[in-house]
Tab-separated table of C-alpha atoms in Angstrom:
chain	number	residue	atom	x	y	z
A	21	UNK	CA	-135.208	-31.940	4.245
A	22	UNK	CA	-138.470	-31.726	6.412
A	23	UNK	CA	-138.879	-30.400	9.862
A	24	UNK	CA	-138.920	-33.855	11.517
A	25	UNK	CA	-135.696	-34.723	9.577
A	26	UNK	CA	-133.972	-31.529	10.619
A	27	UNK	CA	-134.785	-32.269	14.252
A	28	UNK	CA	-133.428	-35.781	14.146
A	29	UNK	CA	-130.310	-35.192	12.113
A	30	UNK	CA	-129.329	-31.497	12.861
A	31	UNK	CA	-125.375	-31.340	13.481
A	32	UNK	CA	-125.929	-27.607	14.865
A	33	UNK	CA	-127.946	-29.035	17.539
A	34	UNK	CA	-124.963	-31.039	19.038
A	35	UNK	CA	-123.087	-28.504	21.406
A	36	UNK	CA	-119.384	-28.831	21.912
A	37	UNK	CA	-119.005	-31.674	19.022
A	38	UNK	CA	-115.329	-31.329	19.512
A	39	UNK	CA	-115.433	-32.833	23.030
A	40	UNK	CA	-117.630	-35.937	21.673
A	41	UNK	CA	-115.383	-36.263	18.531
A	42	UNK	CA	-112.294	-36.393	20.924
A	43	UNK	CA	-113.766	-38.765	23.241
A	44	UNK	CA	-114.508	-41.244	20.064
A	45	UNK	CA	-110.971	-40.599	18.888
A	46	UNK	CA	-109.316	-41.644	22.084
A	47	UNK	CA	-111.505	-44.644	22.302
A	48	UNK	CA	-110.570	-45.765	18.679
A	49	UNK	CA	-106.804	-45.343	19.201
A	50	UNK	CA	-106.783	-47.014	22.563
A	51	UNK	CA	-108.965	-49.872	21.184
A	52	UNK	CA	-106.460	-50.130	18.080
A	53	UNK	CA	-103.328	-50.182	20.225
A	54	UNK	CA	-104.928	-52.811	22.397
A	55	UNK	CA	-105.590	-55.187	19.481
A	56	UNK	CA	-102.338	-54.515	17.778
A	57	UNK	CA	-99.822	-54.570	20.461
A	58	UNK	CA	-101.698	-56.313	23.230
A	59	UNK	CA	-99.597	-54.904	25.941
A	60	UNK	CA	-98.997	-56.540	29.281
A	61	UNK	CA	-99.235	-53.451	31.264
A	62	UNK	CA	-103.055	-52.746	30.813
A	63	UNK	CA	-103.160	-49.914	33.470
A	64	UNK	CA	-102.487	-47.051	30.866
A	65	UNK	CA	-105.106	-48.737	28.566
A	66	UNK	CA	-107.699	-48.559	31.437
A	67	UNK	CA	-106.499	-45.075	31.974
A	68	UNK	CA	-107.362	-44.046	28.262
A	69	UNK	CA	-110.542	-46.081	28.062
A	70	UNK	CA	-111.640	-44.084	31.382
A	71	UNK	CA	-110.537	-40.770	29.805
A	72	UNK	CA	-112.709	-41.359	26.712
A	73	UNK	CA	-115.477	-42.208	29.045
A	74	UNK	CA	-114.978	-39.095	31.070
A	75	UNK	CA	-114.880	-36.979	28.331
A	76	UNK	CA	-118.055	-38.507	26.916
A	77	UNK	CA	-119.701	-37.788	30.167
A	78	UNK	CA	-118.526	-34.272	30.517
A	79	UNK	CA	-119.894	-33.690	27.033
A	80	UNK	CA	-123.219	-35.136	27.916
A	81	UNK	CA	-123.532	-32.650	30.895
A	82	UNK	CA	-122.149	-29.514	28.833
A	83	UNK	CA	-124.355	-30.472	25.852
A	84	UNK	CA	-127.571	-30.493	28.144
A	85	UNK	CA	-126.558	-27.306	29.849
A	86	UNK	CA	-126.116	-25.674	26.418
A	87	UNK	CA	-129.561	-26.277	25.463
A	88	UNK	CA	-131.045	-24.819	28.607
A	89	UNK	CA	-132.129	-21.185	28.097
A	90	UNK	CA	-133.685	-18.820	30.246
A	91	UNK	CA	-137.390	-17.755	29.364
A	92	UNK	CA	-136.948	-14.104	28.261
A	93	UNK	CA	-139.404	-13.205	30.929
A	94	UNK	CA	-137.024	-13.846	33.586
A	95	UNK	CA	-133.644	-12.920	31.800
A	96	UNK	CA	-132.033	-9.605	32.072
A	97	UNK	CA	-132.248	-7.192	29.410
A	98	UNK	CA	-131.152	-3.609	28.595
A	99	UNK	CA	-131.822	-3.345	24.874
A	100	UNK	CA	-135.579	-2.475	24.123
A	101	UNK	CA	-135.507	-3.852	20.638
A	102	UNK	CA	-133.610	-7.013	21.583
A	103	UNK	CA	-135.908	-7.721	24.198
A	104	UNK	CA	-139.145	-7.157	21.987
A	105	UNK	CA	-137.793	-9.239	19.095
A	106	UNK	CA	-137.567	-12.452	21.589
A	107	UNK	CA	-141.127	-12.149	22.414
A	108	UNK	CA	-143.750	-14.574	21.046
A	109	UNK	CA	-145.843	-11.684	19.424
A	110	UNK	CA	-146.930	-10.667	16.032
A	111	UNK	CA	-144.945	-7.940	14.200
A	112	UNK	CA	-147.577	-5.527	14.736
A	113	UNK	CA	-147.929	-6.148	18.461
A	114	UNK	CA	-143.996	-6.007	18.740
A	115	UNK	CA	-143.681	-2.811	17.171
A	116	UNK	CA	-146.619	-1.426	19.481
A	117	UNK	CA	-144.773	-2.601	22.640
A	118	UNK	CA	-141.502	-1.354	21.277
A	119	UNK	CA	-142.844	2.047	20.859
A	120	UNK	CA	-144.515	1.878	24.197
A	121	UNK	CA	-141.401	0.896	25.760
A	122	UNK	CA	-139.192	3.543	24.123
A	123	UNK	CA	-141.639	6.546	24.997
A	124	UNK	CA	-141.614	4.857	28.442
A	125	UNK	CA	-137.819	5.133	28.557
A	126	UNK	CA	-137.813	8.679	27.001
A	127	UNK	CA	-139.729	9.938	29.772
A	128	UNK	CA	-137.451	8.469	32.269
A	129	UNK	CA	-134.386	10.022	30.361
A	130	UNK	CA	-136.222	13.357	30.937
A	131	UNK	CA	-136.045	12.675	34.796
A	132	UNK	CA	-132.318	12.354	34.528
A	133	UNK	CA	-131.772	8.496	33.800
A	134	UNK	CA	-129.175	7.572	31.134
A	135	UNK	CA	-130.417	5.943	27.916
A	136	UNK	CA	-129.265	2.344	29.340
A	137	UNK	CA	-130.688	2.789	32.802
A	138	UNK	CA	-133.995	4.148	31.209
A	139	UNK	CA	-134.283	0.981	29.034
A	140	UNK	CA	-133.607	-1.342	31.791
A	141	UNK	CA	-136.173	0.367	34.077
A	142	UNK	CA	-138.678	0.346	31.209
A	143	UNK	CA	-138.274	-3.214	30.572
A	144	UNK	CA	-138.258	-4.124	34.285
A	145	UNK	CA	-141.596	-2.381	34.631
A	146	UNK	CA	-142.933	-4.319	31.834
A	147	UNK	CA	-141.773	-7.390	33.148
A	148	UNK	CA	-143.182	-6.867	36.789
A	149	UNK	CA	-146.686	-6.531	35.134
A	150	UNK	CA	-146.130	-9.681	32.949
A	151	UNK	CA	-144.474	-11.636	35.659
A	152	UNK	CA	-147.600	-11.131	38.098
A	153	UNK	CA	-150.113	-12.203	35.280
A	154	UNK	CA	-148.140	-14.968	33.680
A	155	UNK	CA	-145.471	-16.267	35.808
A	156	UNK	CA	-147.689	-19.330	37.186
A	157	UNK	CA	-148.317	-20.342	33.804
A	158	UNK	CA	-145.104	-20.148	31.915
A	159	UNK	CA	-141.705	-21.900	32.627
A	160	UNK	CA	-138.602	-19.822	33.534
A	161	UNK	CA	-136.554	-22.247	31.589
A	162	UNK	CA	-137.000	-23.744	28.196
A	163	UNK	CA	-135.000	-26.850	26.903
A	164	UNK	CA	-134.262	-28.444	23.485
A	165	UNK	CA	-136.481	-31.322	22.334
A	166	UNK	CA	-133.354	-33.432	22.059
A	167	UNK	CA	-134.555	-35.384	18.938
A	168	UNK	CA	-131.158	-35.367	17.361
A	169	UNK	CA	-129.956	-37.656	19.867
A	170	UNK	CA	-132.242	-40.321	18.783
A	171	UNK	CA	-131.719	-39.556	15.195
A	172	UNK	CA	-127.749	-39.738	15.318
A	173	UNK	CA	-128.142	-42.680	17.884
A	174	UNK	CA	-130.211	-44.599	15.163
A	175	UNK	CA	-127.881	-43.598	12.484
A	176	UNK	CA	-124.929	-44.832	14.516
A	177	UNK	CA	-126.526	-48.273	14.921
A	178	UNK	CA	-127.460	-48.362	11.104
A	179	UNK	CA	-123.803	-47.565	10.254
A	180	UNK	CA	-122.758	-50.359	12.824
A	181	UNK	CA	-124.889	-52.891	10.655
A	182	UNK	CA	-122.976	-51.801	7.581
A	183	UNK	CA	-119.557	-51.974	8.995
A	184	UNK	CA	-120.391	-55.025	10.646
A	185	UNK	CA	-121.299	-56.841	7.467
A	186	UNK	CA	-118.414	-55.431	5.751
A	187	UNK	CA	-116.258	-56.857	8.433
A	188	UNK	CA	-116.929	-60.435	7.100
A	189	UNK	CA	-116.701	-59.224	3.416
A	190	UNK	CA	-113.372	-57.238	3.496
A	191	UNK	CA	-110.926	-59.130	5.222
A	192	UNK	CA	-107.948	-56.674	4.648
A	193	UNK	CA	-109.822	-53.926	6.857
A	194	UNK	CA	-111.150	-56.397	9.066
A	195	UNK	CA	-109.485	-54.870	12.319
A	196	UNK	CA	-110.589	-51.322	11.501
A	197	UNK	CA	-114.098	-52.349	10.754
A	198	UNK	CA	-114.437	-54.256	13.981
A	199	UNK	CA	-113.216	-51.394	15.962
A	200	UNK	CA	-115.385	-49.077	14.207
A	201	UNK	CA	-118.591	-51.429	14.539
A	202	UNK	CA	-117.894	-51.527	18.237
A	203	UNK	CA	-117.538	-47.952	19.005
A	204	UNK	CA	-120.644	-47.267	16.652
A	205	UNK	CA	-122.706	-49.725	18.881
A	206	UNK	CA	-121.593	-48.431	21.942
A	207	UNK	CA	-121.832	-44.617	21.124
A	208	UNK	CA	-125.095	-45.235	19.287
A	209	UNK	CA	-126.714	-46.760	22.290
A	210	UNK	CA	-125.464	-44.235	24.503
A	211	UNK	CA	-126.901	-41.595	22.529
A	212	UNK	CA	-130.398	-43.238	22.490
A	213	UNK	CA	-130.085	-43.845	26.249
A	214	UNK	CA	-129.101	-39.984	26.717
A	215	UNK	CA	-132.434	-39.001	24.971
A	216	UNK	CA	-134.268	-40.588	27.819
A	217	UNK	CA	-131.957	-39.197	30.469
A	218	UNK	CA	-132.472	-35.810	29.199
A	219	UNK	CA	-136.114	-36.081	29.131
A	220	UNK	CA	-136.191	-37.266	32.846
A	221	UNK	CA	-133.935	-34.268	33.696
A	222	UNK	CA	-136.214	-31.967	31.924
A	223	UNK	CA	-139.205	-33.378	33.630
A	224	UNK	CA	-137.483	-33.282	37.221
A	225	UNK	CA	-136.023	-29.493	36.732
A	226	UNK	CA	-139.621	-28.247	35.578
A	227	UNK	CA	-141.249	-29.951	38.485
A	228	UNK	CA	-138.886	-28.523	40.856
A	229	UNK	CA	-139.145	-25.045	39.427
A	230	UNK	CA	-142.757	-25.102	38.897
A	231	UNK	CA	-143.025	-25.859	42.837
A	232	UNK	CA	-140.858	-22.887	43.557
A	233	UNK	CA	-142.493	-20.429	41.274
A	234	UNK	CA	-146.126	-21.530	42.156
């Protein structure tokens, strides 16, 4: 699988997938009961549909938040090796920086600081220098590309075409196929729309943070 395909169809990129699957399950069961029993009291059906919608809405927010990570320049660190490993440097530059920070930390320990305190102070000292020179040119927060939303949204719509065709060709399973088609269409469209909502949120957040840090 090439890089673009991995971006479009990666399951690992879907955070809190269990919540999205639970939303789909609740929607499917509610739709099925509605079609089979056709109850007169539809209040509880409305509650179940609303519950599935709210779970999907909560998932969309949690999923977006799960993809936001703080730039290593601004995040708190107390382990020199872990901190250096996160930097976008070559192997040689990482080794040189790690040796510099460890030497700096050793000097601080000779002055009475503990190993953890010395590591924190050494990293903080390096961050101050980097922040002063780079903070206006780097983003304090980084987000995911969200391509998987397009990929799985398009895949859901393609599956809906298949189940929709089978609905007319396989009468014994027509009810299940009709429900599946409806859910695939709705959730597929929502995933595609969510891609654009995420992108708008990215632009809004970055603009606010850029104005704040500039």
